[in-house]
Each structure stands twice: as C-alpha cells, then as structure tokens.
Short mmCIF file of N, CA, C and O in Angstrom, two decimals:
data_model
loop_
_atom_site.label_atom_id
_atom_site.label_comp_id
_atom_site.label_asym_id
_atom_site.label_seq_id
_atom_site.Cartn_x
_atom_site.Cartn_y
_atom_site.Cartn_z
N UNK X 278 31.02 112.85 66.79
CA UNK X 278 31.91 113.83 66.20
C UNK X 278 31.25 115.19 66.09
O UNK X 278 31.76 116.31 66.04
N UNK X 279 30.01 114.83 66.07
CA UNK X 279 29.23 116.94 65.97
C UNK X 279 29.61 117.40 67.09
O UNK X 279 30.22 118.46 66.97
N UNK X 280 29.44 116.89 68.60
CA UNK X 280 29.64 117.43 69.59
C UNK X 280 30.89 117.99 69.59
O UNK X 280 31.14 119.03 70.20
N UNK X 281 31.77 117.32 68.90
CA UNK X 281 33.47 117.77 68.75
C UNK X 281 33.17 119.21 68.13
O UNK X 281 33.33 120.17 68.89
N UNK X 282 32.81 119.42 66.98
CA UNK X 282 32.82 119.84 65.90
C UNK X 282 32.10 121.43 66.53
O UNK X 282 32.62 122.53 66.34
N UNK X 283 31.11 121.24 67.12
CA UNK X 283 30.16 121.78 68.27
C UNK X 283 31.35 122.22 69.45
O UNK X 283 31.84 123.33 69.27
N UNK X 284 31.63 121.78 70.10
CA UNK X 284 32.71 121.96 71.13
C UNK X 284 34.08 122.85 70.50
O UNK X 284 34.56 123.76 71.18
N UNK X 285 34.59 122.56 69.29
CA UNK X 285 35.55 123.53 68.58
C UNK X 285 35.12 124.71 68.55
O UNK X 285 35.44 125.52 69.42
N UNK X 286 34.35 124.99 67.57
CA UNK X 286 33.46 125.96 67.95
C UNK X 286 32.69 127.01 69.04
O UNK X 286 32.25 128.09 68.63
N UNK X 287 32.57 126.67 70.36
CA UNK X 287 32.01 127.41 71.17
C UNK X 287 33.95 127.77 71.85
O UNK X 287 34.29 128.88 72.28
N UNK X 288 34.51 127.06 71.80
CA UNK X 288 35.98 126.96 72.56
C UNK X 288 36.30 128.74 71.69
O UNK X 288 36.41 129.86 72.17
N UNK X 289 36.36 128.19 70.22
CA UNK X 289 37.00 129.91 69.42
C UNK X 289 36.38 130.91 69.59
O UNK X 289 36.87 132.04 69.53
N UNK X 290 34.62 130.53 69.93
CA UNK X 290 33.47 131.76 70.06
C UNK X 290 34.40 132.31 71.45
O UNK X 290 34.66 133.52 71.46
N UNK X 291 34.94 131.41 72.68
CA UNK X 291 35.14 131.80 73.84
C UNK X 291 36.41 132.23 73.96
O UNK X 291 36.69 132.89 74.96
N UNK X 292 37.26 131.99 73.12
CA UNK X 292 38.79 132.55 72.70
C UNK X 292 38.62 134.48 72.43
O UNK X 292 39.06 135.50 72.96
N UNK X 293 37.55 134.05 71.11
CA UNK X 293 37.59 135.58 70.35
C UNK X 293 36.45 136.60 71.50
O UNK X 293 36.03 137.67 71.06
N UNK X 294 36.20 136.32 72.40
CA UNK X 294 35.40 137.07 73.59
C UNK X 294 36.15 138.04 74.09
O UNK X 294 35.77 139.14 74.48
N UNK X 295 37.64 137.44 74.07
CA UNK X 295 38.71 138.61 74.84
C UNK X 295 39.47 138.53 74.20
O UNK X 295 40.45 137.93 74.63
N UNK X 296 39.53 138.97 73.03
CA UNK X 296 40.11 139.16 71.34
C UNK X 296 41.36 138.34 71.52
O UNK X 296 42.48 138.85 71.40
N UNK X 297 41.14 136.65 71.89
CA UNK X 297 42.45 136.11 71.62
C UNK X 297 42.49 135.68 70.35
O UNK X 297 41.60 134.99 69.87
N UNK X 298 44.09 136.27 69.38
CA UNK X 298 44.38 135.66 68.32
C UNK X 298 45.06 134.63 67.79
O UNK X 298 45.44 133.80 68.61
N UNK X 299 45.26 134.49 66.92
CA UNK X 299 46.15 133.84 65.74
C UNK X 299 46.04 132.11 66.44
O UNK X 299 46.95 131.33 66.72
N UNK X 300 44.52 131.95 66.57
CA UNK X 300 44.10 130.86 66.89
C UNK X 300 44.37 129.11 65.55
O UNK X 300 44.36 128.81 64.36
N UNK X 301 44.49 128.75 66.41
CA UNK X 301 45.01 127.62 65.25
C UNK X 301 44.18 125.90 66.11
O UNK X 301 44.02 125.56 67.29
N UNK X 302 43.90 125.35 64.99
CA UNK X 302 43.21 124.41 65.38
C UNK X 302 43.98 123.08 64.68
O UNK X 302 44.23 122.81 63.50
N UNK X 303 44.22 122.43 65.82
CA UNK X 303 45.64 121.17 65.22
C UNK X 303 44.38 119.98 65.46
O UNK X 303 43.63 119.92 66.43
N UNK X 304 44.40 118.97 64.12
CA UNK X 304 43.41 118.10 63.88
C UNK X 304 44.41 116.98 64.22
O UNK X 304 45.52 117.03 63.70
N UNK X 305 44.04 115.73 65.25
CA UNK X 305 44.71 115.01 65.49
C UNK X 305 44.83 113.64 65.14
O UNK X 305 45.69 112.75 65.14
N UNK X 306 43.12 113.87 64.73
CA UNK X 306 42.59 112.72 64.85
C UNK X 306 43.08 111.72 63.28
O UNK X 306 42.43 110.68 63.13
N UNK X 307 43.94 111.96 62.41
CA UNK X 307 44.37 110.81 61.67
C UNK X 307 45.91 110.39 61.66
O UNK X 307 46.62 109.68 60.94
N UNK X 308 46.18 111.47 63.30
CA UNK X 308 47.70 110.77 63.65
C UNK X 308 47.47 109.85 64.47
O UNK X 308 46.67 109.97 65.40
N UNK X 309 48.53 108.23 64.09
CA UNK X 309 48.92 106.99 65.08
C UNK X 309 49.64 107.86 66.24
O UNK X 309 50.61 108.61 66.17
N UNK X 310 48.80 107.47 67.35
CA UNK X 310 49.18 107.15 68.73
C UNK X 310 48.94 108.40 69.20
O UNK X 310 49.45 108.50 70.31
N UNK X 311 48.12 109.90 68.72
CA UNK X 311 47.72 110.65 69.94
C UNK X 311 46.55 110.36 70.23
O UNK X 311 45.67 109.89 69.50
N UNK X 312 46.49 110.74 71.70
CA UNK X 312 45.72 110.54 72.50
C UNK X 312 44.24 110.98 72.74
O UNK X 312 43.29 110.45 73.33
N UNK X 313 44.42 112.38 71.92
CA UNK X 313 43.42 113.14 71.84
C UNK X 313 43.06 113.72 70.44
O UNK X 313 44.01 113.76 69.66
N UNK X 314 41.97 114.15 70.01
CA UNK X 314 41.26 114.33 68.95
C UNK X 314 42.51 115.56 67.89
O UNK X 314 43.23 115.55 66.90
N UNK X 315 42.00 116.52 69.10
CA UNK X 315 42.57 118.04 68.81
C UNK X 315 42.79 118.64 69.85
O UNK X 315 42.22 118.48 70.93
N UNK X 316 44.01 119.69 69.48
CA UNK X 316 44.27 120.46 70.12
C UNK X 316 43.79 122.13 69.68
O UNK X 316 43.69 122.42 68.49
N UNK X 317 43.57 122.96 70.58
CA UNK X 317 43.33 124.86 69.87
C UNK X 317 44.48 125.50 70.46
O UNK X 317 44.70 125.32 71.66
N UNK X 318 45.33 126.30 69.69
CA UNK X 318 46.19 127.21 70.16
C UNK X 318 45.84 128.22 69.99
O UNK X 318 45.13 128.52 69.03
N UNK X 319 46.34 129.22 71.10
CA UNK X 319 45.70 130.88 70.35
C UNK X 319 46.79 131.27 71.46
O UNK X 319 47.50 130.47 72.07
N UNK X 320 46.79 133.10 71.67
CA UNK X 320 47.81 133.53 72.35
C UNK X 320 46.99 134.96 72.85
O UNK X 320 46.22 135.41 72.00
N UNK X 321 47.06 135.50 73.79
CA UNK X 321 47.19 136.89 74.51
C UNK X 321 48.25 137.74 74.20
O UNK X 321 49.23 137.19 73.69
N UNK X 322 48.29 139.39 74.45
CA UNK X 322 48.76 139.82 74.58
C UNK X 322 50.55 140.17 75.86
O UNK X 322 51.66 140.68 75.79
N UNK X 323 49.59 139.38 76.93
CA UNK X 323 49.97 139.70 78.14
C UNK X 323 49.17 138.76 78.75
O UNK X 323 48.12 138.28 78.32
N UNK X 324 50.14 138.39 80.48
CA UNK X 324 49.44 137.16 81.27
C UNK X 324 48.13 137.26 81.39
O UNK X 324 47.32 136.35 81.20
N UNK X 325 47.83 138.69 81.81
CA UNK X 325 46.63 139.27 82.09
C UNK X 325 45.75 138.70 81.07
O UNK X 325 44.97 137.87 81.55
N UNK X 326 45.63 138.86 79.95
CA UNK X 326 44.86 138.44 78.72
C UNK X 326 44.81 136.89 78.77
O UNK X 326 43.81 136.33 78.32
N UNK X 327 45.69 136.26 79.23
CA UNK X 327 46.02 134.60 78.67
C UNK X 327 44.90 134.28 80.09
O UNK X 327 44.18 133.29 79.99
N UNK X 328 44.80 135.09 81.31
CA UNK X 328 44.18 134.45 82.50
C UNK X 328 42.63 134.89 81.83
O UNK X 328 41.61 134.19 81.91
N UNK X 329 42.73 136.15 81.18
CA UNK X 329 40.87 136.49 80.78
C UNK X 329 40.44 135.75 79.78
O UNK X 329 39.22 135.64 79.76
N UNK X 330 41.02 135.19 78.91
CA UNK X 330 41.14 134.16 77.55
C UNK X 330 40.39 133.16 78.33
O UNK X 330 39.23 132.78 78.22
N UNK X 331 41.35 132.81 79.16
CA UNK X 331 41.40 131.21 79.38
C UNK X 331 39.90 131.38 80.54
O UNK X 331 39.49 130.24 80.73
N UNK X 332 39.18 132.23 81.17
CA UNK X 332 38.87 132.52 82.02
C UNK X 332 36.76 132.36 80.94
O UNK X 332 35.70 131.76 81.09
N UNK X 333 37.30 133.22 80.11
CA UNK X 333 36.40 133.03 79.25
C UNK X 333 35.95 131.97 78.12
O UNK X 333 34.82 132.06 77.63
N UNK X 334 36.86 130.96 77.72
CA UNK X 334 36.64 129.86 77.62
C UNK X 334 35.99 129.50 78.48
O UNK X 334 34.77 129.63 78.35
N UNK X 335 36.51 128.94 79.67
CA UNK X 335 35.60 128.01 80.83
C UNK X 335 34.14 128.88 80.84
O UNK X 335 33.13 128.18 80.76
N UNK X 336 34.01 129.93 80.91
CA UNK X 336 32.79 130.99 81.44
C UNK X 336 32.18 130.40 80.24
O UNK X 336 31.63 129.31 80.42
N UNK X 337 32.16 130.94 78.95
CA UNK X 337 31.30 130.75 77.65
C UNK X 337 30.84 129.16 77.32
O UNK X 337 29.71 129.07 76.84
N UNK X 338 31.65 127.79 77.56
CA UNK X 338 30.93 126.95 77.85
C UNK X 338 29.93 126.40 78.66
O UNK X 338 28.82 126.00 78.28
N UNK X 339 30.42 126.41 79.89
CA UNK X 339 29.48 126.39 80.92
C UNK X 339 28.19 127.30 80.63
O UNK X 339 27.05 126.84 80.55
N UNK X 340 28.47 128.44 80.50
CA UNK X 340 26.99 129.34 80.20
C UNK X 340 26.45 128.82 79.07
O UNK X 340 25.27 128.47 79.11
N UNK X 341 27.27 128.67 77.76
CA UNK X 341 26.41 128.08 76.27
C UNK X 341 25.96 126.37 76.67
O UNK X 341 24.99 125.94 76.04
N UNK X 342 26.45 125.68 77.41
CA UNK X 342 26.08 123.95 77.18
C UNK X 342 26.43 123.47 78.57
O UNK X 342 26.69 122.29 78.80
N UNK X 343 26.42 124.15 79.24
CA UNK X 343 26.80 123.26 80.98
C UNK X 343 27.75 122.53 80.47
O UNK X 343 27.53 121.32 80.51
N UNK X 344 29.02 122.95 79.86
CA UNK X 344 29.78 122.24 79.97
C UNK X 344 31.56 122.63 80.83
O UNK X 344 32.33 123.50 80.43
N UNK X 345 31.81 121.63 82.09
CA UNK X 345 32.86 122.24 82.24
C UNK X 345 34.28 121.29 82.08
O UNK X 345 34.28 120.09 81.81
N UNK X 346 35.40 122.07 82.29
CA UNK X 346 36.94 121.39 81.78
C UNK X 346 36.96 120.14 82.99
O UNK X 346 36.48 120.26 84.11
N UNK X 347 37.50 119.17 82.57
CA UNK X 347 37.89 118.37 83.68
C UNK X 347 39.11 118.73 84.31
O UNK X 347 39.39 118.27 85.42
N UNK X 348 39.83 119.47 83.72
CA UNK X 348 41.35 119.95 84.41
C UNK X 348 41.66 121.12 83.57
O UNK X 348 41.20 121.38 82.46
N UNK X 349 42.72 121.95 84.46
CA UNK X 349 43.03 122.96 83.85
C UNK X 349 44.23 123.45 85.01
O UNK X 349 44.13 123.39 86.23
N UNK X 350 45.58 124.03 84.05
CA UNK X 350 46.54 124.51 84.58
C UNK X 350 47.28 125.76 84.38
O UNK X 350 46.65 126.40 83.54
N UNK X 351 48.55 126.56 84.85
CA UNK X 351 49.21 127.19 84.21
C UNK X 351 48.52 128.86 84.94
O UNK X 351 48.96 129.93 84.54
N UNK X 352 47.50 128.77 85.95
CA UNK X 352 46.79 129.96 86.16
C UNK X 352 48.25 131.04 87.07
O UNK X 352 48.46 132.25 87.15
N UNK X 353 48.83 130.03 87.51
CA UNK X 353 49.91 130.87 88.64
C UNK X 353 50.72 132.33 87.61
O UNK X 353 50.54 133.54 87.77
N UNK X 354 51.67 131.55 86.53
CA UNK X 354 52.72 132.61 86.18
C UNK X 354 52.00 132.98 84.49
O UNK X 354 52.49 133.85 83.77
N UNK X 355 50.62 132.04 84.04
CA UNK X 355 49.95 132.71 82.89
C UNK X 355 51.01 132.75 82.01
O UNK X 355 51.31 133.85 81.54
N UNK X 356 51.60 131.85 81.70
CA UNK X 356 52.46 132.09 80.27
C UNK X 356 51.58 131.02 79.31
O UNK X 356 51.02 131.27 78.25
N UNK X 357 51.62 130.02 79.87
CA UNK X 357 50.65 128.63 79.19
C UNK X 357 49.91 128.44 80.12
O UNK X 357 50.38 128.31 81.25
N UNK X 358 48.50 128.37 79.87
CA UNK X 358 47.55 128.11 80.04
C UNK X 358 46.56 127.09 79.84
O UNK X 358 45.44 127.59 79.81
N UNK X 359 46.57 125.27 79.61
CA UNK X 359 46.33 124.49 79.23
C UNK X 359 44.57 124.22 79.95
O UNK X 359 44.50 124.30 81.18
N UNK X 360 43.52 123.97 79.35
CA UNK X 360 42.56 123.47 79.61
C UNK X 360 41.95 122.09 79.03
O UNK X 360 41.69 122.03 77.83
N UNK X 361 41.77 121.15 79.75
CA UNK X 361 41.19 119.81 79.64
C UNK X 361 40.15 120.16 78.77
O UNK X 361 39.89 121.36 78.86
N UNK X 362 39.29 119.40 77.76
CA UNK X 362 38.09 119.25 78.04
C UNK X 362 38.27 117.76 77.28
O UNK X 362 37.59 117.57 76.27
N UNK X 363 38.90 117.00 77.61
CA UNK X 363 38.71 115.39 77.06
C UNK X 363 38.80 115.54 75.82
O UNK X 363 39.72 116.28 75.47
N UNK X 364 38.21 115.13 75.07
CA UNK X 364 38.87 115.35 73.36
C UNK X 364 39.74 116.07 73.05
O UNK X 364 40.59 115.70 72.24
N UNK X 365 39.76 117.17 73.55
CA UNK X 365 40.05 118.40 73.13
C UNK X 365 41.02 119.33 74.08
O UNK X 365 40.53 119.58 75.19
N UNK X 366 42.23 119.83 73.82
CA UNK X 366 42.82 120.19 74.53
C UNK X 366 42.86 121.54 74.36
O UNK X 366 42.70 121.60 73.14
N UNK X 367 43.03 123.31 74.94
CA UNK X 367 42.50 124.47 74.66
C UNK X 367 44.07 124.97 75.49
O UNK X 367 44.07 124.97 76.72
N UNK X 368 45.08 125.30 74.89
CA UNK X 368 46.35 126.25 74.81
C UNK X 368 46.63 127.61 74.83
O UNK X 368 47.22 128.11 73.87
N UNK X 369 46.26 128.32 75.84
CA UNK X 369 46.51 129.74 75.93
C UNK X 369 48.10 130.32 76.23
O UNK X 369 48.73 130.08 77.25
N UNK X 370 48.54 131.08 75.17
CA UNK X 370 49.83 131.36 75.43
C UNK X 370 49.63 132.74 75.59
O UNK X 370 48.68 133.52 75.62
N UNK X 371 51.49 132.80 75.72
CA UNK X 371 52.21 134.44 75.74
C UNK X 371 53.00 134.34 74.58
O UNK X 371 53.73 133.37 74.38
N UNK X 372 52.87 135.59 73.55
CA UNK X 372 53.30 135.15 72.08
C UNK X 372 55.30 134.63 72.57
O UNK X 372 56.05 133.95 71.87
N UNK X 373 55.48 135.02 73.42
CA UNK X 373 56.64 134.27 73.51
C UNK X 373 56.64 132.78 74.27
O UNK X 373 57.53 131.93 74.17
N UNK X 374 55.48 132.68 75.04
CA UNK X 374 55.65 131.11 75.51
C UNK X 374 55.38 130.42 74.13
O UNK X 374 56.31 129.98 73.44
N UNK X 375 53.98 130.35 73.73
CA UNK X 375 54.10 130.03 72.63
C UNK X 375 55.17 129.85 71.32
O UNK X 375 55.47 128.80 70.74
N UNK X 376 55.56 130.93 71.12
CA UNK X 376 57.09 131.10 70.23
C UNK X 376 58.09 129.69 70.69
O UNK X 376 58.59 128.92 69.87
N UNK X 377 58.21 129.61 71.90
CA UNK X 377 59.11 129.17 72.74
C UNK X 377 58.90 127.63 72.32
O UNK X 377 59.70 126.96 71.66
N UNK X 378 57.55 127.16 72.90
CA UNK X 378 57.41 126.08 72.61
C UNK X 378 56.70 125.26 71.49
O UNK X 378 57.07 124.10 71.34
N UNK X 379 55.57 125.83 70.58
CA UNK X 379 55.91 125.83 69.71
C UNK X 379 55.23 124.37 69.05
O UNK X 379 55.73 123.65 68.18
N UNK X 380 53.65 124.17 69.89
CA UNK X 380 53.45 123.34 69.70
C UNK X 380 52.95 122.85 68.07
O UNK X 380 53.32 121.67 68.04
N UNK X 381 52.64 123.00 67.42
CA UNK X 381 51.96 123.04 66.14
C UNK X 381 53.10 122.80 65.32
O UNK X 381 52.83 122.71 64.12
N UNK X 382 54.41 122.65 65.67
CA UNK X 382 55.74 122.23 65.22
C UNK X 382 56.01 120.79 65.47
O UNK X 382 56.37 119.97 64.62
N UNK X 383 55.82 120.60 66.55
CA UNK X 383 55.67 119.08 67.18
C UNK X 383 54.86 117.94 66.63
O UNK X 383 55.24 116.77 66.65
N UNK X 384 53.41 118.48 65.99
CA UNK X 384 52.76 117.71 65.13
C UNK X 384 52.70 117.88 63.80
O UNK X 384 51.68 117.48 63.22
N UNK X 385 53.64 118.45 63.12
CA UNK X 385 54.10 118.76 62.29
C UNK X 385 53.13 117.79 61.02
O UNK X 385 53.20 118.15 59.85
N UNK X 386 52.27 116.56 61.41
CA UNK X 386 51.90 115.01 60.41
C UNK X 386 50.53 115.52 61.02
O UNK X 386 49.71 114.62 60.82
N UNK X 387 49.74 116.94 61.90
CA UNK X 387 48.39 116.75 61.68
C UNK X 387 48.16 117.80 61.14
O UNK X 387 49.05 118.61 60.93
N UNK X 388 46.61 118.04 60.73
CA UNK X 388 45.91 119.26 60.16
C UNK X 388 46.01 119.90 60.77
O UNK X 388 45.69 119.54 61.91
N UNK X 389 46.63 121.63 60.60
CA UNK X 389 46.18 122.68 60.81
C UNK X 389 45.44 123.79 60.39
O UNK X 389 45.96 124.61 59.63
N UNK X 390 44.16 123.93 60.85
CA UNK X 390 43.47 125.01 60.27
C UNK X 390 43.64 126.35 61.20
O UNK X 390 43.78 126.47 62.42
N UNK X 391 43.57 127.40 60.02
CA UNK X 391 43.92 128.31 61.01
C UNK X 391 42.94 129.78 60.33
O UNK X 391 42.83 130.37 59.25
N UNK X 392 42.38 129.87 61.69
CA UNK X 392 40.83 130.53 62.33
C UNK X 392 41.26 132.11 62.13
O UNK X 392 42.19 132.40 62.88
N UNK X 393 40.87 133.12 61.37
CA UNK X 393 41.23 134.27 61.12
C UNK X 393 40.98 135.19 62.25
O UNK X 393 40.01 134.93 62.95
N UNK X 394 41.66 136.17 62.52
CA UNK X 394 41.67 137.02 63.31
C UNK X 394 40.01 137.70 63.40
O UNK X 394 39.07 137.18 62.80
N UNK X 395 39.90 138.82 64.18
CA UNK X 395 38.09 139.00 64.14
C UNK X 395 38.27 140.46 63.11
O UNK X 395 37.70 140.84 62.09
N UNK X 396 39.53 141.10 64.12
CA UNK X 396 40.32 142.52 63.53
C UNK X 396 40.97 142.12 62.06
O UNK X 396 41.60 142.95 61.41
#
C-alpha cells in the first residue's frame, strides 16, 4: 500500500507540473466489486493542456521511479484522457468532458479527497 500511497502522489506532483486543477482523488478501495484501488480526476483548460497534463504524468513518473502506464487512451480528440497504471487509474478531462461525465458521481459509496489547487 506505500507504493500506492507513493504512486498517488508522484501522479498529483505530475498533474500540478502543467497546472492541472481541481484534482480529486476517488478511494476505492472499501467499495464491493471495483476493480481497482483508485481513481485521480483533474481537468485542463483546453485539449492542448489535457494532452500536456497527461503527457507529464507519464514524463514525471518514468523520470521520478522508472515507472511506466501499461495503457493509455483518449490522445486523438483530448477531451478524456485515461491512463493505466494498474491500481490506479489517472483521468484527464475538459472541464466540460468531465462535467459531462462526471465520474466521482458514479461512485458516489467511495472516498473523495480533494487535493487543493497550487494557485
């Protein structure tokens, strides 16, 4: 669980690199039947931002811990931006994809902590 805990952590250090906000961290792990630990939401301004976000996540792990995503999608039209990393799932939106869909509504039965802006 440190590595998790460790891994949350370098994910928001790599969020707030290209000032992505209103980051939110959905705790999964004492809901029956998901799959995965946690999820991080945060959002860009613009696609542009959601591709440098998400761009800098992958960059800031790999450089801090050799660590890289096993999958990752959403690079074409940059509205959602989803990155693997096995436990842990890393959600880059457009404040309207996000808006739209709205995940942190859906798990409505896990923890959300939510990671203050830097500004």
């Amino acid at each position: 669980m440190t590595q998790n805990i460790d891994l949350t952590k370098l994910i928001i250090e790599g969020i707030q690199e290209r000032k992505g906000r209103d980051i939110t961290v959905v705790d999964l792990s004492n809901v029956d039947g998901a799959t995965i630990d946690k999820f991080i939401v945060c959002q860009g301004n613009s696609s542009m931002q959601v591709t440098a976000i998400a761009d800098s996540i992958r960059e800031y792990l790999f450089e801090k811990d050799k660590i890289k995503p096993y999958n990752y999608d959403g690079y074409r039209n940059a509205q959602w931006i989803v990155i693997d990393y096995g436990e842990i799932l890393v959600h880059v939106f457009t404040p309207e994809a996000r808006q739209y869909y709205n995940l942190e509504e859906l798990w409505s039965d896990a923890t959300l902590i939510e990671v203050p802006n830097l500004d």
